[in-house]
């Protein structure tokens, strides 16, 4: 369920602002409204955090063998910050050296056909009254150079002639008799010999830098710890500097706070101020924790106001469920989906249907057994309090085993090669193996049809739950009749889907006077079902059209539906498409079964030759492993989608919530604050010099 929240406002003395925030953070109850921090201290923290983050990325990119990984060295915050800046400076220096190598190499390639070129030689000759300029021209165009231009050919390789244009005076413009095919070769800034030396020196220095960076891997954990501490301090400073106060800063005062030192001086002045100025902050607290907050406020002499949140307040969402339902949280946290405060908590339904979808997509008892074993191993190795994911994996493996047993799917092995008891365990309506064993005609086709029917029945159940929940939520308003109409539309459209997608003969839209078989004749629907289905669909549309927009007036609700008539009509089509969307469970499972069967067929003949057995085992492991990975991706794409899109749309959910994250201490971070990070903050200005 979604825990009820209360909006709170806490007022403290401005002089006790920092101390009060520390106590509030230690309390760990209040989810604060978004604040925009400011000031040089916060900027310094963010800068240091950016440097530490980049340093960690640089170190992580360095790959060394496990034997060469150096032992981690403990660092205090100042040392960690210094090492982080050193790593960043080394990386920047390496990048600049690579640029030098690249540019020098390009210059050498450009001048490669000219041999050794030294700009100093050209300057020396110019001082003696002989000016020379390098040119290149196609060989067959060299004769077009006018007689007024004195030239000297250096070489002719290929189709290009290289020559020097000689002059006793400096040439500032292109000679008039120079053919347009001739182009001037710019003089390099350095000699080719110097460029070669630069490349060699750069490569040598890069090797030294790489060696130092490898050695810096021993500071990885210390810099990560600094990042965690800085993240906590950034959060604190954001709140501290963003708190509203009754003191007003003038432009002159703000201009004085351009440095960390001036900000710290003002902070100390505020702490010693006894003028009684106030500061306040707003946030949200779970209703069952309000009394704890009141007690803390009374103890610390804070003023506290508690009220119910307004409809437009950004209230965070806190979910509270039993241990079984809570095992779905690792998945929803990974997907980063949180219901809005005024939306539904579908954690239980999400777990139930996701488990079913997972089993249907993998659809193999052998795969399910492997997944369950992995889950049990993780469960045995997990610590208390961190067992949700292993339990979830085990349950998903169990669901996959159940569905695989019902369909007689075991690593894609043909049913004739399986023990008879395995085939007998399967459920005949959806098991082609059992149908074939009993001699039934077109067993595969009938099993596939029944599996489609099961998918659509699953859609009917899940989407019906969505509309029933909406009906219950709106039960005190006539809008619940609109929800009832949507439910009836769903039921009527279900039969239309069965007619158009499954079998038009078995599920006719006209009264043929004969019972309608379902699941191969095991269940018969009455012959009047087509009339009932169409009637239910039309009546549901009418109810939805009249009451779906009800807000106190039936007339206004009808008028609103008329204004959005296109959307209303498309809504009926969407019901059809949402039901049909569940066929993806059958289609993906069918594709997975085809892949596993193909892998077995490819590997089967290899087992007949002793020399090929190893290759057969490798093929089977690789093929089935790849198939399991593809199935896992399908679960993320399709199994999650049916819960977060189709099911959620029928619930009216947008997953627009913000997860409840109280302002609290980070257990893994050390308190370093400004006082302990003085050297690091002062070094912010030096970072540019390092680069």
XYZ file of C-alpha atoms in Angstrom:
691
model
C 0.000 0.000 0.000
C 0.968 3.667 -0.367
C 1.728 5.133 3.033
C -0.201 8.281 3.940
C 2.057 11.338 4.076
C 1.840 14.618 5.972
C 3.270 17.951 4.895
C 5.493 19.560 7.519
C 7.184 22.923 7.881
C 10.021 23.296 10.371
C 11.212 26.706 11.589
C 14.561 27.173 13.330
C 16.770 30.060 14.371
C 19.000 31.144 11.520
C 21.971 31.062 13.864
C 21.287 27.370 14.533
C 20.584 26.457 10.953
C 23.563 24.153 10.407
C 23.279 22.401 13.767
C 19.537 21.920 13.243
C 20.039 20.419 9.788
C 22.581 17.956 11.177
C 20.072 16.835 13.795
C 17.298 16.643 11.183
C 19.508 14.541 8.922
C 20.358 12.236 11.799
C 16.635 11.852 12.492
C 16.125 10.648 8.879
C 12.365 11.169 8.583
C 11.690 14.217 6.413
C 11.600 14.038 2.618
C 12.485 17.614 1.686
C 10.989 19.569 -1.156
C 13.433 20.277 -3.965
C 15.788 23.121 -3.070
C 18.202 25.047 -5.244
C 21.442 25.519 -3.381
C 23.903 28.288 -4.145
C 27.198 29.731 -3.079
C 30.919 29.086 -3.540
C 31.058 26.360 -0.892
C 28.493 24.257 -2.764
C 30.280 24.992 -6.037
C 33.542 23.829 -4.460
C 31.962 20.564 -3.306
C 30.491 19.933 -6.722
C 33.811 20.662 -8.382
C 35.632 18.283 -6.067
C 32.966 15.644 -6.675
C 33.316 16.058 -10.443
C 37.082 15.620 -10.183
C 36.700 12.524 -7.983
C 34.102 11.050 -10.325
C 36.357 11.555 -13.327
C 39.344 10.126 -11.463
C 37.385 6.957 -10.643
C 36.358 6.616 -14.304
C 39.954 7.028 -15.435
C 41.206 4.400 -12.998
C 38.384 1.996 -13.882
C 39.285 2.198 -17.578
C 42.794 0.903 -16.833
C 42.708 -2.865 -17.291
C 45.355 -4.967 -15.582
C 45.533 -8.631 -14.659
C 44.300 -9.619 -11.226
C 47.845 -10.431 -10.167
C 48.996 -6.878 -10.920
C 46.177 -5.081 -9.117
C 47.867 -3.158 -6.271
C 46.584 -3.376 -2.708
C 44.285 -0.498 -1.749
C 45.738 2.323 0.326
C 43.663 4.093 2.956
C 43.359 7.839 2.378
C 41.883 10.654 4.381
C 39.581 13.045 2.456
C 42.310 15.580 1.731
C 44.702 12.916 0.488
C 41.985 11.328 -1.644
C 41.144 14.702 -3.191
C 44.820 15.353 -3.907
C 45.242 11.958 -5.556
C 42.061 12.446 -7.596
C 43.368 15.744 -8.936
C 46.733 14.143 -9.664
C 45.031 11.366 -11.654
C 42.952 13.877 -13.620
C 46.047 15.995 -14.321
C 47.936 12.913 -15.543
C 45.053 11.925 -17.807
C 44.843 15.446 -19.230
C 48.593 15.482 -19.806
C 48.371 12.144 -21.584
C 45.605 13.497 -23.799
C 47.686 16.567 -24.718
C 50.664 14.334 -25.521
C 48.514 12.160 -27.762
C 47.444 15.348 -29.550
C 51.118 16.269 -29.989
C 51.830 12.832 -31.467
C 48.823 13.088 -33.775
C 49.668 16.582 -35.017
C 53.376 15.829 -35.397
C 52.615 12.616 -37.281
C 50.333 14.512 -39.659
C 53.074 17.075 -40.271
C 55.625 14.352 -40.983
C 53.237 12.658 -43.405
C 52.635 15.992 -45.133
C 56.373 16.605 -45.542
C 57.372 12.981 -46.056
C 58.237 13.417 -49.776
C 60.262 16.557 -49.073
C 62.814 14.777 -46.922
C 64.340 16.675 -44.004
C 62.856 20.166 -43.694
C 64.108 22.776 -41.214
C 62.450 26.242 -41.126
C 65.658 27.647 -39.607
C 67.518 26.911 -42.865
C 65.002 28.924 -44.862
C 65.277 31.811 -42.381
C 69.081 31.765 -42.571
C 69.041 31.911 -46.376
C 66.449 34.693 -46.317
C 68.780 36.752 -44.131
C 71.401 36.381 -46.884
C 68.977 37.578 -49.558
C 67.708 34.258 -50.899
C 64.060 33.530 -50.298
C 62.729 30.049 -50.994
C 59.143 28.764 -51.015
C 57.955 25.171 -51.312
C 55.476 24.242 -54.053
C 53.927 21.107 -55.511
C 52.470 20.722 -59.012
C 51.427 17.852 -61.300
C 54.432 16.724 -63.340
C 52.776 17.434 -66.683
C 51.994 21.016 -65.600
C 55.500 21.953 -64.475
C 56.402 23.294 -67.944
C 53.576 25.839 -67.678
C 55.482 27.832 -65.055
C 56.489 31.195 -66.522
C 60.092 32.180 -67.210
C 59.895 35.005 -64.678
C 59.621 32.502 -61.824
C 62.916 30.906 -60.909
C 62.402 27.342 -59.667
C 64.471 24.371 -58.609
C 63.041 20.847 -58.696
C 63.528 18.883 -55.497
C 62.069 15.588 -56.708
C 59.326 14.093 -58.849
C 57.674 11.015 -57.436
C 54.551 9.631 -58.967
C 52.561 12.335 -60.659
C 53.648 15.216 -58.385
C 56.700 17.442 -58.859
C 58.092 19.262 -55.833
C 60.045 22.409 -56.428
C 61.393 25.500 -54.702
C 60.421 28.966 -55.862
C 63.522 31.159 -55.610
C 63.578 34.918 -55.232
C 66.002 37.619 -54.188
C 63.157 39.534 -52.527
C 60.384 38.393 -50.190
C 57.287 37.283 -52.102
C 54.045 38.382 -50.475
C 51.688 37.534 -53.348
C 51.371 34.550 -55.661
C 53.435 35.093 -58.850
C 51.268 35.932 -61.852
C 52.946 33.351 -64.077
C 52.438 30.512 -61.577
C 49.879 27.987 -62.988
C 46.729 27.471 -60.912
C 47.621 23.764 -60.561
C 50.631 24.688 -58.405
C 49.906 25.004 -54.699
C 52.086 26.357 -51.939
C 53.264 23.997 -49.211
C 53.045 25.766 -45.814
C 56.279 25.936 -43.882
C 56.181 23.766 -40.698
C 56.691 25.443 -37.343
C 59.331 22.891 -36.402
C 61.877 20.889 -38.333
C 61.027 17.319 -39.277
C 63.870 16.111 -37.062
C 62.356 18.029 -34.121
C 58.922 16.559 -34.874
C 60.414 13.068 -34.694
C 62.029 13.924 -31.359
C 58.742 15.353 -30.071
C 56.948 12.128 -30.936
C 59.595 10.012 -29.230
C 59.576 12.209 -26.121
C 55.769 12.161 -25.996
C 55.645 8.367 -26.304
C 58.206 8.016 -23.540
C 56.275 10.370 -21.249
C 52.988 8.596 -22.049
C 54.543 5.288 -20.996
C 55.582 6.880 -17.703
C 52.095 8.355 -17.190
C 50.431 4.996 -17.887
C 52.722 3.366 -15.351
C 51.815 6.015 -12.769
C 48.099 5.620 -13.528
C 48.334 1.855 -13.020
C 49.980 2.530 -9.668
C 47.142 4.954 -8.869
C 44.649 2.071 -8.932
C 45.600 1.548 -5.294
C 43.786 4.808 -4.504
C 40.518 3.687 -6.135
C 38.615 2.798 -2.975
C 39.809 5.922 -1.174
C 38.549 8.163 -3.991
C 35.229 6.283 -4.117
C 34.862 6.885 -0.371
C 35.552 10.571 -1.004
C 32.813 10.598 -3.655
C 30.315 9.135 -1.209
C 31.275 11.681 1.424
C 31.052 14.539 -1.063
C 27.624 13.370 -2.228
C 26.416 13.580 1.360
C 27.979 17.009 1.803
C 26.545 18.277 -1.474
C 23.092 17.217 -0.333
C 23.608 18.911 3.031
C 25.036 22.111 1.562
C 22.240 22.261 -1.028
C 19.682 22.194 1.760
C 21.705 24.518 3.985
C 22.226 27.176 1.328
C 18.758 26.751 -0.158
C 16.768 27.164 3.076
C 14.450 30.127 3.131
C 15.358 32.845 5.625
C 13.919 36.137 6.748
C 17.295 37.857 6.230
C 17.624 39.610 2.893
C 20.957 39.775 1.125
C 21.788 42.930 -0.790
C 23.684 42.929 -4.063
C 26.729 44.186 -2.168
C 26.528 41.292 0.292
C 26.191 38.769 -2.497
C 29.188 40.263 -4.291
C 31.271 39.695 -1.196
C 30.500 35.958 -1.246
C 32.457 35.102 -4.359
C 35.022 33.022 -2.487
C 34.862 30.084 -0.115
C 36.606 32.124 2.552
C 34.020 34.915 2.459
C 31.195 32.367 2.585
C 32.735 30.677 5.615
C 33.166 34.029 7.332
C 29.508 34.869 6.785
C 28.499 31.412 8.015
C 30.389 31.960 11.266
C 28.854 35.398 11.614
C 25.366 33.939 11.243
C 26.085 31.290 13.866
C 27.068 33.977 16.359
C 24.132 36.228 15.440
C 21.627 36.622 18.284
C 19.104 38.840 16.485
C 16.480 36.069 16.407
C 16.260 35.751 12.613
C 14.527 32.616 11.385
C 14.995 29.973 8.710
C 12.528 27.320 7.635
C 12.171 24.257 5.482
C 9.275 22.202 4.084
C 8.972 18.489 3.492
C 6.891 15.361 3.896
C 6.776 12.730 6.631
C 4.893 9.405 6.824
C 1.781 9.870 8.949
C 2.892 7.172 11.365
C 6.161 9.060 11.993
C 4.684 12.479 12.709
C 4.774 11.988 16.480
C 8.465 11.083 16.312
C 9.092 14.309 14.422
C 7.057 16.329 16.908
C 9.083 14.862 19.769
C 12.343 15.763 18.002
C 11.086 19.300 17.344
C 10.115 19.727 20.978
C 13.488 18.443 22.159
C 15.427 20.764 19.826
C 13.070 23.740 20.294
C 12.003 23.880 16.645
C 8.629 25.164 15.517
C 6.731 22.582 13.489
C 3.491 22.789 11.475
C 1.791 19.639 10.169
C -0.966 19.557 7.540
C -2.462 17.351 4.848
C -0.790 17.778 1.447
C -2.666 19.680 -1.258
C -3.602 17.919 -4.476
C -0.866 19.712 -6.406
C 1.879 19.181 -3.831
C 4.857 17.024 -4.974
C 4.176 14.365 -2.358
C 6.694 11.491 -2.389
C 5.523 7.890 -2.503
C 6.450 5.392 0.190
C 5.370 1.798 -0.346
C 4.728 -0.578 2.506
C 3.958 -4.236 1.851
C 4.519 -7.623 3.432
C 7.758 -9.538 2.911
C 6.362 -11.605 0.046
C 5.176 -8.642 -2.023
C 8.327 -6.667 -1.196
C 10.499 -9.064 -3.184
C 9.363 -7.231 -6.341
C 11.123 -4.041 -5.175
C 14.545 -4.916 -6.699
C 12.851 -5.088 -10.099
C 10.852 -1.860 -9.735
C 13.940 -0.101 -8.373
C 15.925 -1.308 -11.383
C 13.202 -0.045 -13.718
C 13.014 3.187 -11.673
C 9.210 3.180 -11.668
C 7.273 4.654 -8.766
C 3.501 5.160 -8.632
C 2.239 8.650 -7.928
C 1.038 9.430 -4.423
C -2.591 9.449 -5.609
C -2.184 6.355 -7.819
C -2.459 2.652 -7.003
C 0.176 0.451 -5.430
C 0.164 -2.599 -7.706
C 3.244 -4.262 -6.220
C 1.347 -7.464 -5.388
C -0.345 -7.701 -8.781
C 2.939 -6.778 -10.468
C 4.683 -9.670 -8.711
C 1.898 -12.142 -9.497
C 1.522 -11.392 -13.197
C 5.207 -10.755 -13.817
C 5.956 -14.208 -12.409
C 3.360 -15.716 -14.743
C 4.677 -13.757 -17.729
C 8.247 -14.771 -16.905
C 7.293 -18.444 -16.811
C 5.332 -18.223 -20.076
C 8.145 -16.433 -21.935
C 10.872 -18.880 -20.860
C 8.342 -21.734 -21.100
C 10.896 -24.464 -20.402
C 11.082 -26.584 -17.269
C 14.806 -27.189 -17.771
C 15.519 -23.464 -17.963
C 13.313 -22.939 -14.940
C 15.256 -25.499 -12.925
C 18.541 -23.733 -13.766
C 17.108 -20.350 -12.767
C 15.732 -21.763 -9.525
C 19.122 -23.323 -8.680
C 20.836 -19.978 -9.334
C 18.300 -18.292 -7.067
C 18.890 -20.822 -4.288
C 22.668 -20.383 -4.556
C 22.291 -16.596 -4.343
C 19.919 -17.037 -1.415
C 22.423 -19.200 0.456
C 25.175 -16.616 -0.064
C 23.096 -13.506 0.626
C 23.073 -11.651 3.901
C 20.017 -11.131 6.045
C 18.027 -8.155 4.799
C 19.302 -8.534 1.235
C 17.433 -11.626 0.163
C 14.651 -10.080 -1.916
C 16.431 -10.556 -5.245
C 17.491 -14.202 -4.634
C 13.955 -15.063 -3.491
C 12.506 -13.346 -6.573
C 14.873 -15.268 -8.875
C 13.914 -18.539 -7.173
C 10.182 -17.827 -7.550
C 10.606 -16.897 -11.212
C 12.511 -20.124 -11.776
C 9.733 -22.068 -10.070
C 7.045 -20.437 -12.239
C 9.068 -21.260 -15.348
C 9.335 -24.881 -14.226
C 5.586 -25.118 -13.655
C 4.692 -23.738 -17.088
C 7.384 -25.849 -18.744
C 6.025 -28.975 -17.049
C 2.469 -28.128 -18.150
C 3.599 -27.696 -21.782
C 6.101 -30.606 -21.624
C 9.084 -28.430 -22.559
C 12.471 -29.662 -21.309
C 15.463 -27.970 -22.965
C 13.675 -28.238 -26.310
C 13.977 -32.043 -26.314
C 11.431 -33.923 -28.457
C 8.738 -35.505 -26.327
C 9.397 -38.966 -27.768
C 12.841 -38.887 -26.107
C 11.491 -37.890 -22.700
C 10.369 -40.304 -19.959
C 6.655 -41.046 -20.198
C 6.000 -39.652 -16.721
C 7.187 -36.247 -17.866
C 4.673 -36.255 -20.699
C 1.917 -37.415 -18.335
C 2.630 -34.463 -16.037
C 1.777 -32.005 -18.822
C -1.649 -30.362 -19.215
C -3.340 -31.764 -22.312
C -5.072 -28.573 -23.619
C -1.734 -26.713 -23.938
C 0.625 -29.677 -24.394
C 1.106 -30.851 -27.979
C 3.224 -33.724 -26.628
C 0.367 -35.195 -24.622
C -2.068 -34.699 -27.489
C 0.259 -36.560 -29.861
C 0.787 -39.324 -27.324
C -3.001 -39.753 -27.153
C -3.197 -39.857 -30.954
C -5.034 -36.558 -31.418
C -4.844 -34.983 -34.885
C -3.083 -31.634 -35.442
C -1.757 -31.662 -31.885
C 0.678 -28.768 -32.403
C -1.963 -26.508 -33.957
C -4.524 -27.223 -31.261
C -1.998 -26.673 -28.486
C -0.904 -23.364 -30.009
C -4.511 -22.236 -30.359
C -5.268 -23.087 -26.749
C -2.128 -21.259 -25.607
C -3.345 -18.165 -27.474
C -6.698 -18.514 -25.732
C -4.893 -18.742 -22.403
C -2.957 -15.546 -23.203
C -6.184 -13.695 -23.957
C -7.868 -15.081 -20.840
C -4.880 -13.835 -18.855
C -5.392 -10.414 -20.451
C -9.079 -10.511 -19.518
C -8.279 -11.324 -15.891
C -5.517 -8.760 -15.427
C -7.288 -5.900 -17.193
C -10.535 -6.727 -15.380
C -8.675 -6.372 -12.080
C -7.575 -2.903 -13.223
C -11.133 -1.752 -13.894
C -12.478 -3.339 -10.713
C -9.865 -1.396 -8.711
C -10.936 1.820 -10.476
C -14.587 1.003 -9.776
C -13.861 0.539 -6.065
C -11.822 3.761 -5.940
C -14.695 5.742 -7.547
C -17.511 3.935 -5.745
C -18.690 7.129 -4.021
C -19.190 8.871 -7.362
C -21.220 8.164 -10.486
C -17.875 7.947 -12.237
C -17.791 4.325 -11.056
C -20.444 3.607 -13.725
C -17.898 4.744 -16.305
C -15.446 2.258 -14.818
C -18.135 -0.413 -15.016
C -18.663 0.504 -18.663
C -14.953 0.097 -19.373
C -15.068 -3.321 -17.709
C -18.046 -4.385 -19.837
C -16.295 -3.139 -22.969
C -13.325 -5.291 -22.040
C -15.486 -8.393 -21.619
C -17.350 -7.816 -24.875
C -14.159 -7.073 -26.791
C -12.595 -10.269 -25.454
C -15.047 -12.308 -27.508
C -14.358 -10.152 -30.584
C -10.649 -10.882 -30.190
C -11.356 -14.592 -29.942
C -13.313 -14.368 -33.190
C -10.791 -12.308 -35.145
C -7.513 -13.718 -33.828
C -8.172 -17.262 -32.592
C -10.906 -18.914 -34.650
C -13.879 -17.276 -36.342
C -15.647 -20.633 -36.606
C -15.296 -21.612 -32.960
C -16.134 -18.093 -31.791
C -18.640 -16.732 -34.325
C -20.116 -13.247 -34.173
C -23.495 -14.523 -35.370
C -25.869 -16.943 -33.631
C -25.435 -20.340 -35.305
C -27.565 -22.214 -32.802
C -24.717 -24.540 -31.731
C -22.689 -24.621 -28.497
C -19.302 -22.893 -28.844
C -16.348 -25.108 -27.785
C -13.386 -23.690 -25.911
C -10.194 -25.523 -24.967
C -10.891 -28.225 -27.545
C -14.421 -28.967 -26.401
C -13.624 -29.303 -22.706
C -15.800 -26.227 -22.118
C -18.819 -25.201 -24.213
C -20.112 -21.652 -24.380
C -23.827 -21.103 -25.000
C -24.872 -20.448 -28.592
C -26.242 -17.001 -27.699
C -22.761 -15.856 -26.671
C -22.238 -13.671 -29.808
C -25.364 -11.659 -29.017
C -24.407 -11.380 -25.361
C -20.849 -10.264 -26.219
C -21.944 -7.562 -28.683
C -24.650 -6.385 -26.288
C -22.219 -6.156 -23.387
C -19.734 -4.257 -25.579
C -22.304 -1.697 -26.717
C -23.797 -1.239 -23.246
C -20.324 -0.810 -21.779
C -19.489 1.814 -24.409
C -22.685 3.695 -23.555
C -21.916 3.716 -19.816
C -18.334 4.798 -20.448
C -19.459 7.544 -22.836
C -21.889 8.978 -20.283
C -20.005 8.642 -16.999
C -16.256 8.348 -17.701
C -15.755 12.136 -17.379
C -18.227 12.624 -14.540
C -17.232 15.417 -12.139
C -20.574 16.256 -10.549
C -22.667 16.733 -13.694
C -23.852 14.041 -16.135
C -24.454 16.649 -18.836
C -20.936 18.022 -18.622
C -19.583 14.480 -18.700
C -21.487 13.705 -21.937
C -20.394 17.040 -23.410
C -16.771 16.268 -22.596
C -17.089 12.873 -24.292
C -18.592 14.573 -27.363
C -15.681 17.009 -27.494
C -13.255 14.083 -27.458
C -15.321 11.756 -29.620
C -12.294 10.652 -31.656
C -10.369 9.698 -28.512
C -13.450 7.908 -27.162
C -13.788 5.829 -30.335
C -10.076 5.125 -30.409
C -10.412 3.965 -26.809
C -12.532 1.042 -28.027
C -9.834 0.137 -30.532
C -7.230 0.398 -27.787
C -9.135 -2.172 -25.726
C -8.900 -4.565 -28.675
C -5.163 -3.900 -29.174
C -4.426 -4.214 -25.450
C -5.995 -7.673 -25.313
C -4.243 -8.781 -28.502
C -0.965 -7.460 -27.064
C -0.878 -10.409 -24.670
C -0.325 -12.793 -27.579
C 3.319 -11.702 -27.393
C 3.710 -14.165 -24.505
C 2.878 -17.072 -26.799
C 4.898 -15.718 -29.739
C 8.101 -15.150 -27.756
C 7.801 -18.563 -26.096
C 7.325 -20.169 -29.513
C 10.462 -18.440 -30.819
C 12.466 -19.598 -27.794
C 11.249 -23.169 -28.245
C 12.279 -23.069 -31.920
C 15.784 -21.880 -31.024
C 16.306 -24.550 -28.359
C 15.012 -27.250 -30.734
C 17.352 -26.032 -33.502
C 20.338 -26.115 -31.139
C 19.500 -29.719 -30.198
C 19.160 -30.734 -33.851
C 22.541 -29.192 -34.696
C 24.312 -30.799 -31.745
C 22.566 -34.188 -31.914
C 24.560 -35.748 -34.801
C 27.860 -34.695 -33.150
C 27.272 -37.033 -30.220
C 27.616 -39.965 -32.618
C 31.335 -39.271 -33.010
C 33.655 -39.312 -30.020
C 35.887 -36.559 -31.432
C 32.911 -34.222 -31.811
C 31.429 -34.674 -28.342
C 33.332 -31.698 -26.898
C 32.127 -29.454 -29.748
C 28.582 -30.722 -29.236
C 28.670 -29.851 -25.537
C 30.069 -26.389 -26.328
C 27.344 -25.850 -28.927
C 24.590 -26.917 -26.530
C 25.890 -24.755 -23.677
C 26.382 -21.736 -25.947
C 23.109 -22.176 -27.824
C 20.899 -22.671 -24.784
C 22.790 -19.978 -22.874
C 22.181 -17.506 -25.698
C 18.529 -18.519 -25.812
C 18.163 -17.869 -22.084
C 19.743 -14.427 -22.490
C 17.351 -13.621 -25.337
C 14.434 -14.813 -23.213
C 15.611 -12.606 -20.365
C 15.655 -9.598 -22.688
C 12.173 -10.571 -23.856
C 10.991 -10.597 -20.251
C 12.297 -7.059 -19.770
C 10.728 -5.869 -23.014
C 7.437 -7.762 -22.974
C 6.789 -9.067 -19.470
C 7.474 -5.685 -17.885
C 5.566 -3.824 -20.602
C 2.307 -5.673 -19.956
C 2.426 -4.528 -16.332
C 3.719 -0.984 -16.742
C 1.836 -0.113 -19.935
C -1.301 -2.141 -20.740
C -2.284 -2.936 -17.137
C -1.276 0.518 -15.889
C -3.140 2.349 -18.654
C -6.368 0.620 -17.676
C -5.662 1.680 -14.091
C -5.048 5.265 -15.204
C -1.498 5.118 -13.820
C 1.342 7.219 -15.237
C 4.131 6.140 -12.855
C 4.827 9.817 -12.218
C 5.681 9.391 -8.546
C 8.795 10.406 -6.650
C 10.225 7.794 -4.335
C 10.291 8.710 -0.639
C 13.911 9.545 0.170
C 14.241 11.168 3.584
C 17.001 13.630 4.355
C 19.320 11.273 6.227
C 22.911 10.382 6.877
C 24.777 8.127 4.510
C 25.990 5.275 6.657
C 28.995 4.688 4.419
C 30.132 8.310 4.218
C 32.392 10.078 6.651
C 31.533 13.537 7.910
C 34.107 15.799 6.270
C 32.213 19.047 5.650
C 33.994 22.296 4.912
C 36.211 22.246 7.987
C 37.833 18.953 7.034
C 37.979 19.601 3.317
C 39.583 23.009 3.429
C 42.602 21.980 1.415
C 40.455 20.357 -1.236
C 38.213 23.403 -1.553
C 41.197 25.727 -1.826
C 42.538 23.438 -4.541
C 39.462 23.997 -6.719
C 41.024 27.122 -8.107
C 44.270 25.248 -8.754
C 42.617 22.618 -10.922
C 42.816 24.833 -13.966
C 46.546 25.215 -13.419
C 46.988 21.437 -13.274
C 45.319 21.120 -16.619
